[in-house]
Coordinates of C-alpha atoms in Angstrom, one line a residue:
X1 CA -27.0 0.1 43.7
X2 CA -29.6 -1.6 42.0
X3 CA -30.0 -5.4 42.8
X4 CA -29.1 -7.8 39.7
X5 CA -32.1 -9.5 38.4
X6 CA -34.6 -6.9 39.9
X7 CA -37.4 -5.4 38.0
X8 CA -35.8 -2.0 37.6
X9 CA -32.4 -3.7 36.8
X10 CA -34.2 -5.8 33.9
X11 CA -36.0 -2.8 32.3
X12 CA -32.9 -0.7 32.7
X13 CA -30.9 -3.3 30.8
X14 CA -33.1 -2.9 27.7
X15 CA -34.3 0.6 28.5
X16 CA -31.5 2.5 30.0
X17 CA -33.1 5.9 29.8
X18 CA -36.2 4.5 31.7
X19 CA -33.9 4.6 34.6
X20 CA -33.4 8.1 34.4
X21 CA -37.0 9.0 34.1
X22 CA -37.9 6.7 37.1
X23 CA -35.2 8.6 39.3
X24 CA -36.4 12.1 38.1
X25 CA -40.0 11.2 39.3
X26 CA -39.0 9.5 42.7
X27 CA -36.4 12.4 43.4
X28 CA -39.0 14.9 42.5
X29 CA -36.2 16.2 40.1
X30 CA -37.1 19.0 37.6
X31 CA -35.0 21.5 35.3
X32 CA -33.2 23.6 37.4
X33 CA -34.7 27.0 37.6
X34 CA -32.4 29.7 36.0
X35 CA -33.5 33.4 36.6
X36 CA -32.1 34.6 33.4
X37 CA -33.6 31.9 31.4
X38 CA -37.2 32.6 33.0
X39 CA -36.9 36.0 32.3
X40 CA -36.2 35.4 28.6
X41 CA -39.1 33.0 28.5
X42 CA -41.5 35.6 30.1
X43 CA -40.3 38.5 27.6
X44 CA -40.7 36.3 24.8
X45 CA -44.0 35.0 25.8
X46 CA -45.2 38.7 25.9
X47 CA -43.7 39.7 22.7
X48 CA -45.2 36.9 21.1
X49 CA -48.7 37.7 22.3
X50 CA -47.9 41.2 20.9
X51 CA -47.1 39.9 17.6
X52 CA -43.5 41.0 17.7
X53 CA -42.3 37.7 16.3
X54 CA -38.6 38.5 15.4
X55 CA -38.1 40.0 18.8
X56 CA -39.8 37.0 20.5
X57 CA -37.6 34.6 18.7
X58 CA -34.7 36.3 19.9
X59 CA -35.8 35.7 23.3
X60 CA -36.3 32.0 23.0
X61 CA -33.3 31.7 21.3
X62 CA -31.5 33.1 24.5
X63 CA -33.4 30.8 26.5
X64 CA -32.2 27.7 24.8
X65 CA -28.7 28.9 25.0
X66 CA -28.9 29.6 28.6
X67 CA -30.3 26.2 29.5
X68 CA -30.4 23.6 26.5
X69 CA -32.5 21.0 28.5
X70 CA -35.6 23.5 28.9
X71 CA -38.5 21.8 26.9
X72 CA -40.4 25.1 27.3
X73 CA -37.8 27.2 25.7
X74 CA -37.9 24.8 22.5
X75 CA -41.4 24.5 22.6
X76 CA -42.2 28.3 22.5
X77 CA -39.6 28.8 20.0
X78 CA -41.1 26.2 17.8
X79 CA -44.5 28.2 18.2
X80 CA -42.6 31.3 16.9
X81 CA -41.2 29.4 14.0
X82 CA -44.5 28.0 13.0
X83 CA -46.2 31.4 13.4
X84 CA -43.5 32.9 10.9
X85 CA -44.1 29.9 8.4
X86 CA -40.8 28.4 9.0
X87 CA -41.9 24.9 9.8
X88 CA -38.6 23.4 8.8
X89 CA -37.2 25.2 11.6
X90 CA -39.8 24.4 14.0
X91 CA -39.6 20.5 13.5
X92 CA -36.3 19.8 15.2
X93 CA -37.3 21.9 18.0
X94 CA -40.7 19.9 18.6
X95 CA -38.6 16.5 18.3
X96 CA -36.3 17.8 21.1
X97 CA -39.2 19.1 23.5
X98 CA -40.4 15.3 23.1
X99 CA -37.0 14.1 23.9
X100 CA -36.9 16.0 27.1
X101 CA -40.7 15.4 28.0
X102 CA -42.0 12.6 26.6
X103 CA -45.6 13.3 27.8
X104 CA -46.1 16.5 26.2
X105 CA -48.8 15.8 24.4
X106 CA -49.2 19.2 22.6
X107 CA -45.8 19.1 21.0
X108 CA -46.6 15.3 19.7
X109 CA -49.7 16.5 18.2
X110 CA -48.0 19.6 16.5
X111 CA -45.2 17.4 15.1
X112 CA -47.7 15.0 13.9
X113 CA -49.2 17.8 12.0
X114 CA -46.1 18.8 10.5
X115 CA -45.1 15.3 9.4
X116 CA -48.5 14.7 8.1
X117 CA -48.3 18.1 5.9
X118 CA -44.6 16.8 4.7
X119 CA -46.1 13.5 3.5
X120 CA -44.3 11.3 6.1
X121 CA -47.2 9.4 6.8
X122 CA -45.7 6.4 8.8
X123 CA -43.9 8.9 11.5
X124 CA -47.1 11.1 11.6
X125 CA -49.4 8.1 12.5
X126 CA -46.7 7.1 15.2
X127 CA -47.1 10.2 16.8
X128 CA -50.8 10.2 16.6
X129 CA -51.1 6.7 18.0
X130 CA -48.8 7.6 20.9
X131 CA -51.2 10.3 22.0
X132 CA -54.3 8.1 21.8
X133 CA -52.8 4.7 22.8
X134 CA -49.1 5.4 24.5
X135 CA -48.5 1.7 25.4
X136 CA -45.9 0.7 24.5
X137 CA -45.1 2.4 21.2
X138 CA -44.0 5.5 23.3
X139 CA -40.7 3.7 23.5
X140 CA -40.7 1.8 20.2
X141 CA -41.2 -1.8 21.6
X142 CA -43.3 -4.6 20.0
X143 CA -46.4 -5.8 22.1
X144 CA -45.0 -9.4 21.5
X145 CA -41.9 -8.5 23.8
X146 CA -43.9 -7.4 26.7
X147 CA -45.1 -9.7 29.5
X148 CA -47.5 -8.9 32.4
X149 CA -44.5 -7.5 34.5
X150 CA -43.5 -5.1 31.8
X151 CA -47.3 -4.0 31.2
X152 CA -47.7 -3.3 34.8
X153 CA -44.6 -1.3 35.3
X154 CA -45.3 0.7 32.1
X155 CA -48.6 1.7 33.5
X156 CA -47.3 2.5 36.8
X157 CA -44.7 4.6 35.0
X158 CA -47.1 6.4 33.1
X159 CA -49.3 7.1 36.0
X160 CA -46.2 8.7 37.7
X161 CA -44.9 10.5 35.0
X162 CA -47.6 11.9 33.0
X163 CA -51.3 13.0 33.1
X164 CA -53.3 11.4 30.3
X165 CA -54.1 13.5 27.2
X166 CA -57.2 15.5 27.2
X167 CA -60.5 14.7 25.6
X168 CA -59.9 17.0 22.9
X169 CA -56.2 15.8 22.5
X170 CA -57.4 12.4 21.8
X171 CA -60.1 13.3 19.6
X172 CA -57.7 15.3 17.4
X173 CA -55.4 12.6 17.1
X174 CA -57.8 10.0 16.4
X175 CA -59.0 12.4 13.6
X176 CA -55.7 12.7 12.3
X177 CA -55.0 8.9 12.3
X178 CA -58.1 8.5 10.3
X179 CA -57.0 11.1 7.7
X180 CA -53.6 9.8 7.7
X181 CA -54.7 6.3 6.8
X182 CA -57.0 7.9 3.9
X183 CA -53.6 9.4 2.7
X184 CA -52.0 6.1 2.6
X185 CA -54.9 4.7 0.6
X186 CA -55.0 7.6 -1.9
X187 CA -51.2 7.3 -2.3
X188 CA -51.3 3.7 -3.2
X189 CA -53.9 4.4 -5.9
X190 CA -52.3 7.2 -7.3
X191 CA -48.9 5.2 -7.8
X192 CA -50.9 2.6 -9.2
X193 CA -52.6 4.7 -11.6
X194 CA -49.3 6.4 -12.6
X195 CA -47.8 3.1 -13.1
X196 CA -50.5 2.0 -15.5
X197 CA -50.5 5.2 -17.3
X198 CA -53.7 6.4 -16.1
X199 CA -52.4 10.1 -15.5
X200 CA -55.9 11.6 -15.2
X201 CA -56.8 9.3 -12.4
X202 CA -53.4 9.7 -10.9
X203 CA -53.8 13.4 -10.7
X204 CA -57.2 13.2 -9.3
X205 CA -55.6 11.0 -6.3
X206 CA -52.8 13.3 -6.3
X207 CA -54.9 16.4 -5.6
X208 CA -57.0 15.0 -2.8
X209 CA -53.4 14.0 -1.1
X210 CA -51.6 17.3 -1.8
X211 CA -54.6 19.1 -0.1
X212 CA -53.4 17.5 3.1
X213 CA -49.5 16.8 2.3
X214 CA -49.1 20.0 1.1
X215 CA -45.4 20.2 1.9
X216 CA -44.7 16.6 0.3
X217 CA -42.0 17.4 -2.6
X218 CA -41.9 13.9 -4.0
X219 CA -45.8 13.9 -4.5
X220 CA -45.7 17.2 -6.4
X221 CA -42.8 15.9 -8.4
X222 CA -45.1 13.1 -9.4
X223 CA -47.9 15.2 -10.2
X224 CA -45.6 17.4 -12.4
X225 CA -44.9 14.3 -14.3
X226 CA -48.6 13.7 -14.9
X227 CA -49.2 17.1 -16.1
X228 CA -46.5 16.8 -18.5
X229 CA -47.8 13.6 -19.8
X230 CA -51.2 15.1 -20.2
X231 CA -49.8 18.1 -22.1
X232 CA -50.3 20.8 -19.3
X233 CA -46.7 22.2 -18.7
X234 CA -47.6 25.3 -16.8
X235 CA -49.2 23.2 -14.2
X236 CA -46.4 21.0 -14.2
X237 CA -44.1 24.0 -13.6
X238 CA -46.2 25.3 -10.7
X239 CA -45.6 21.9 -8.8
X240 CA -41.9 21.4 -9.7
X241 CA -41.5 25.0 -8.5
X242 CA -42.9 24.3 -5.0
X243 CA -40.9 21.0 -5.0
X244 CA -37.8 22.9 -5.5
X245 CA -38.2 24.9 -2.4
X246 CA -39.5 22.1 -0.4
X247 CA -36.5 19.8 -1.0
X248 CA -32.8 21.1 -0.6
X249 CA -30.5 21.2 -3.5
X250 CA -33.1 20.0 -6.0
X251 CA -31.4 20.2 -9.2
X252 CA -33.7 18.0 -10.9
X253 CA -36.5 20.1 -10.5
X254 CA -34.7 23.3 -11.7
X255 CA -33.5 21.4 -14.9
X256 CA -37.1 20.2 -15.6
X257 CA -38.5 23.7 -14.9
X258 CA -36.0 25.3 -17.5
X259 CA -36.7 22.8 -19.9
X260 CA -40.4 23.3 -19.8
X261 CA -40.0 27.1 -20.1
X262 CA -38.0 26.4 -23.0
X263 CA -40.2 24.4 -24.7
X264 CA -43.2 26.9 -24.1
X265 CA -40.8 29.4 -25.9
X266 CA -40.1 31.7 -22.8
X267 CA -36.3 31.6 -23.0
X268 CA -35.6 34.1 -20.6
X269 CA -37.1 32.5 -17.6
X270 CA -35.6 29.0 -19.1
X271 CA -32.3 30.4 -18.8
X272 CA -33.0 31.8 -15.3
X273 CA -34.0 28.5 -13.9
X274 CA -31.0 26.5 -15.3
X275 CA -28.7 29.0 -13.6
X276 CA -30.3 28.2 -10.4
X277 CA -29.3 24.3 -11.2
X278 CA -26.1 25.4 -11.9
X279 CA -25.6 27.3 -8.7
X280 CA -26.3 24.2 -6.7
X281 CA -24.3 21.8 -9.0
X282 CA -21.9 23.8 -11.6
X283 CA -20.7 20.3 -12.9
X284 CA -24.4 19.1 -13.6
X285 CA -24.1 17.7 -17.2
X286 CA -27.4 18.2 -18.4
X287 CA -27.9 21.7 -17.0
X288 CA -24.8 22.9 -18.4
X289 CA -25.6 21.6 -21.9
X290 CA -29.0 23.1 -21.6
X291 CA -27.6 26.3 -20.3
X292 CA -25.1 26.8 -23.5
X293 CA -28.2 26.2 -25.6
X294 CA -30.7 28.5 -24.0
X295 CA -27.8 31.2 -23.6
X296 CA -27.0 31.2 -27.5
X297 CA -30.9 31.6 -28.3
X298 CA -31.4 34.1 -25.8
X299 CA -28.3 36.4 -27.3
X300 CA -29.9 36.0 -30.7
X301 CA -33.3 37.1 -29.7
X302 CA -32.0 40.0 -27.5
X303 CA -29.9 41.3 -30.2
X304 CA -32.9 40.9 -32.7
X305 CA -35.0 43.0 -30.5
X306 CA -32.4 45.6 -30.0
X307 CA -31.9 46.0 -33.7
X308 CA -35.7 46.3 -33.9
X309 CA -35.8 49.4 -31.3
X310 CA -33.0 51.0 -33.5
X311 CA -35.3 51.0 -36.3
X312 CA -32.9 48.2 -38.2
X313 CA -35.7 45.9 -39.5
X314 CA -33.4 44.2 -42.2
X315 CA -30.7 43.2 -39.6
X316 CA -33.3 42.0 -37.3
X317 CA -34.9 39.8 -39.8
X318 CA -31.5 38.2 -40.3
X319 CA -31.3 37.5 -36.5
X320 CA -34.6 36.1 -36.3
X321 CA -34.0 34.0 -39.2
X322 CA -30.8 32.6 -37.2
X323 CA -33.1 31.9 -34.3
X324 CA -35.1 29.4 -36.6
X325 CA -31.9 27.9 -37.5
X326 CA -30.5 27.6 -34.1
X327 CA -33.7 25.7 -32.6
X328 CA -35.7 24.2 -35.6
X329 CA -37.2 21.6 -33.4
X330 CA -39.5 23.6 -31.2
X331 CA -42.3 25.0 -33.3
X332 CA -42.9 28.0 -30.6
X333 CA -39.5 29.5 -31.8
X334 CA -40.5 29.4 -35.4
X335 CA -43.9 31.2 -35.0
X336 CA -42.4 33.6 -32.7
X337 CA -39.4 34.6 -35.0
X338 CA -42.0 34.9 -38.3
X339 CA -44.2 37.0 -36.0
X340 CA -41.4 39.3 -35.5
X341 CA -40.0 39.2 -38.9
X342 CA -43.6 40.0 -40.2
X343 CA -43.5 42.8 -37.8
X344 CA -40.2 44.0 -39.3
X345 CA -41.4 43.9 -42.8
X346 CA -44.6 45.9 -42.0
X347 CA -42.4 48.6 -40.3
X348 CA -39.8 48.5 -43.0
X349 CA -42.7 49.4 -45.4
X350 CA -42.1 46.1 -47.4
X351 CA -45.8 45.2 -47.7
X352 CA -45.8 42.2 -50.2
X353 CA -43.1 40.4 -48.0
X354 CA -45.1 41.4 -44.7
X355 CA -48.3 40.1 -46.0
X356 CA -46.8 36.6 -47.0
X357 CA -44.9 36.2 -43.6
X358 CA -47.7 37.3 -41.4
X359 CA -50.3 35.2 -43.3
X360 CA -47.8 32.1 -42.4
X361 CA -47.9 33.0 -38.8
X362 CA -51.8 33.5 -39.0
X363 CA -52.1 30.0 -40.7
X364 CA -50.5 28.7 -37.2
X365 CA -52.2 31.2 -35.0
X366 CA -55.4 32.5 -36.5
X367 CA -56.0 34.5 -33.4
X368 CA -52.5 36.2 -33.3
X369 CA -53.4 39.7 -32.6
X370 CA -49.8 41.0 -33.3
X371 CA -49.5 39.5 -36.9
X372 CA -53.2 40.7 -37.5
X373 CA -52.0 44.4 -36.9
X374 CA -48.9 44.0 -38.9
X375 CA -50.7 42.6 -41.9
X376 CA -53.4 45.2 -41.5
X377 CA -50.7 47.9 -41.8
X378 CA -49.2 46.0 -44.8
X379 CA -52.8 46.1 -46.3
X380 CA -53.1 49.9 -46.2
X381 CA -49.5 50.4 -47.7
X382 CA -51.0 48.0 -50.8
X383 CA -54.3 50.0 -50.5
X384 CA -56.3 47.0 -49.8
X385 CA -58.5 48.7 -47.4
X386 CA -61.4 46.0 -46.9
X387 CA -58.7 43.3 -46.4
X388 CA -57.1 45.8 -43.7
X389 CA -60.5 46.6 -41.9
X390 CA -61.3 42.7 -41.8
X391 CA -57.9 42.2 -40.1
X392 CA -58.5 45.1 -37.8
X393 CA -62.0 44.0 -36.7
X394 CA -60.7 40.2 -36.1
X395 CA -57.9 41.7 -34.0
X396 CA -60.5 43.9 -31.9
X397 CA -62.6 40.8 -31.1
X398 CA -59.6 39.2 -29.0
X399 CA -58.4 42.7 -27.9
X400 CA -61.1 45.1 -27.6
X401 CA -59.1 47.6 -25.4
X402 CA -56.0 48.0 -27.6
X403 CA -55.9 51.6 -28.7
X404 CA -53.5 50.7 -31.6
X405 CA -56.1 48.4 -33.0
X406 CA -58.9 50.9 -32.7
X407 CA -57.0 53.8 -34.3
X408 CA -55.7 51.6 -37.0
X409 CA -59.4 50.6 -37.8
X410 CA -60.5 54.1 -37.7
X411 CA -58.0 55.0 -40.4
X412 CA -58.6 52.1 -42.7
X413 CA -62.1 53.1 -42.6
X414 CA -61.4 56.7 -43.5
X415 CA -58.7 55.6 -46.4
X416 CA -61.6 53.4 -47.8
X417 CA -63.9 56.3 -47.9
X418 CA -61.3 58.6 -49.2
X419 CA -60.5 56.0 -52.1
X420 CA -63.7 56.3 -53.4
X421 CA -63.2 60.1 -53.9
X422 CA -59.8 61.6 -54.8
X423 CA -56.8 59.5 -54.3
X424 CA -53.7 61.7 -54.8
X425 CA -51.2 58.5 -54.9
X426 CA -53.5 57.1 -57.4
X427 CA -53.3 60.6 -59.6
X428 CA -49.5 60.5 -59.7
X429 CA -49.2 56.9 -60.0
X430 CA -47.2 56.1 -56.8
X431 CA -47.2 53.8 -54.1
X432 CA -48.4 55.3 -50.6
X433 CA -44.7 54.6 -49.0
X434 CA -43.2 56.7 -52.0
X435 CA -40.3 58.9 -51.3
X436 CA -40.8 62.8 -52.0
X437 CA -38.2 62.5 -54.9
X438 CA -40.3 59.9 -56.5
X439 CA -43.5 62.2 -56.0
X440 CA -41.7 65.2 -57.9
X441 CA -40.4 63.2 -60.5
X442 CA -44.0 61.5 -61.3
X443 CA -45.5 65.0 -60.8
X444 CA -43.2 66.5 -63.4
X445 CA -43.7 63.7 -66.1
X446 CA -47.7 64.0 -65.7
X447 CA -47.4 67.9 -65.7
X448 CA -45.8 68.1 -69.0
X449 CA -48.0 65.4 -70.2
X450 CA -51.3 66.9 -69.3
X451 CA -50.7 70.8 -69.6
X452 CA -53.6 72.1 -71.3
X453 CA -51.5 74.3 -73.6
X454 CA -50.6 70.8 -75.3
X455 CA -54.2 70.5 -76.4
X456 CA -56.1 72.4 -79.1
X457 CA -59.4 70.9 -78.8
X458 CA -61.8 72.8 -76.4
X459 CA -63.1 69.2 -75.0
X460 CA -59.7 67.9 -74.5
X461 CA -58.3 71.1 -73.1
X462 CA -61.0 71.3 -70.6
X463 CA -60.4 67.6 -69.7
X464 CA -56.7 68.2 -69.4
X465 CA -57.1 71.3 -67.2
X466 CA -59.3 69.0 -64.7
X467 CA -56.7 66.6 -65.1
X468 CA -53.8 69.0 -64.5
X469 CA -55.7 70.6 -61.4
X470 CA -55.7 67.1 -59.7
X471 CA -52.0 66.3 -60.5
X472 CA -50.9 69.6 -59.2
X473 CA -53.1 69.2 -56.1
X474 CA -51.5 65.9 -55.4
X475 CA -48.1 67.2 -55.8
X476 CA -49.2 70.1 -53.4
X477 CA -50.5 67.6 -50.5
X478 CA -47.9 64.8 -51.0
X479 CA -44.9 67.1 -51.1
X480 CA -45.9 68.9 -48.0
X481 CA -45.2 66.4 -44.9
X482 CA -47.9 68.0 -42.7
X483 CA -50.6 67.9 -45.7
X484 CA -49.5 64.2 -46.5
X485 CA -49.6 62.9 -43.1
X486 CA -53.3 64.4 -42.8
X487 CA -54.1 62.4 -46.1
X488 CA -52.6 59.4 -45.0
X489 CA -54.8 59.4 -42.0
X490 CA -57.7 59.4 -44.1
X491 CA -58.3 63.3 -44.2
X492 CA -58.3 65.2 -47.4
X493 CA -56.6 68.6 -46.5
X494 CA -58.1 70.0 -49.8
X495 CA -61.6 68.8 -49.3
X496 CA -63.6 71.6 -47.5
X497 CA -65.8 68.9 -46.1
X498 CA -63.3 67.1 -44.5
X499 CA -61.6 70.3 -42.8
X500 CA -62.8 71.1 -39.3
X501 CA -64.7 74.3 -38.9
X502 CA -66.2 74.4 -42.5
X503 CA -65.6 77.6 -44.2
X504 CA -63.9 77.9 -47.6
X505 CA -61.0 75.9 -48.8
X506 CA -57.8 77.9 -49.3
X507 CA -56.2 75.0 -51.5
X508 CA -59.1 74.5 -53.7
X509 CA -58.0 76.2 -57.0
X510 CA -59.1 76.8 -60.3
X511 CA -57.3 76.4 -63.8
X512 CA -56.6 80.2 -63.8
X513 CA -54.6 79.9 -60.4
X514 CA -52.4 77.0 -61.6
X515 CA -51.5 79.4 -64.7
X516 CA -47.7 80.3 -64.7
X517 CA -47.0 77.3 -62.5
X518 CA -43.4 75.8 -63.0
X519 CA -43.9 72.0 -62.9
X520 CA -40.0 71.7 -62.4
X521 CA -40.0 73.5 -59.2
X522 CA -39.6 71.8 -56.0
X523 CA -42.2 73.6 -54.3
X524 CA -42.5 77.0 -53.1
X525 CA -43.9 80.2 -54.8
X526 CA -43.8 80.2 -58.6
X527 CA -40.8 82.2 -60.0
X528 CA -41.6 82.2 -63.9
X529 CA -44.3 81.3 -66.4
X530 CA -44.0 78.2 -68.2
X531 CA -45.4 78.0 -71.8
X532 CA -45.5 74.9 -74.1
X533 CA -45.3 75.5 -78.0

């Protein structure tokens, strides 16, 4: 029995667990040695040294289960958790080690490091102070409550129970105390700057803090707010994503990430993030309302893109017009919708409409490569070759490795050169996107008009012969899909100079070779002579 009023009794009434420590020291008691636990610890140690972390962790789990009061088992398991990058799991184990063995300086230092990274500066400082100066903060006492007797007893207890921290441990703890104090100062400056609206300064302070307190979710969220205010949403997203992982059930972070992606025009990522919010809280009002809006817009865009893949450009245009009506307040969706409408008109061979809409896009985004390419294609249909070349060259400045741009530019240059010679479309008076029926109809009309038999005067007859040859040649090329494609690519299939391999031109014919030609035939061998009175 302990005598009432004795020193031990007095301390025991205030600090009951001191009695346990004193009794353990005086009795020389230690954790009982368990053969199975020791086996798990040894095997786990070997596996850890070999880098087999998962297997080592299993051994330390078994050791902890076998002896819940074995601080070595907890410490080694914490070491494995840290090696695996699982600091959250390591922290409770380190705390347990310190509870079981208060003089385990290495565990206290390690916990202090983790707390500092989490931005828990006061708790981290407390650990570092207890390494440097273990009186009497180790027991959470105020110095003003200690009298000389307490101090004498304390030093006696520390002398019996623990060895002093090593010189390196003391230096490390002192260094971390200085760092922690600096972080406290920077945090105060960052909060003051944010409160006064100086977001640039706040970001500068937070950058320095987060180099040390890398796992501080609240500071990352604060810096994200600063980035949003400064118009840097992608940087804000990066910080918020980190915060969503660092803080459990962080619905607010997911909601903000989703809204930022939405404002940037990335509807798919916005939908993905707002779904994460609803997984955590299906009744979250703002997330649910935002989810309905994003889902509706996403469905319209997906439907429009599917129509484009199917070549249904008119229907796709209608869908993108609906997108602009669904979300009129965010300019990004208007620009992207018009960009795709421009593409639809170009592919649907509606050059006038394509040029108009593409030009609207390029007024908002002068360097939009997609709009430049689509407008260039529309210019080609309109035979505005100089304008097409200019658009392709501008697009190439921004994306010099794009094969489509390179091929388009080469085609435009060939067509420009070709237009300075013989243009079969102009000869027949049809557009470059004319259907075969239009070509045959135009040819028949012109063939009747310019047949040499219609002219008596020799000079007029010669002029008509040349004109008729050109008309017949135009029909020959444009009614043949293969020859027309060559011509559309800037190569004249009836021009010997543009044919590879040189030699004669089998399609270059004189007037005599066209006599007996039936202008009302749709092609193929001529079956009878056609005479005009």
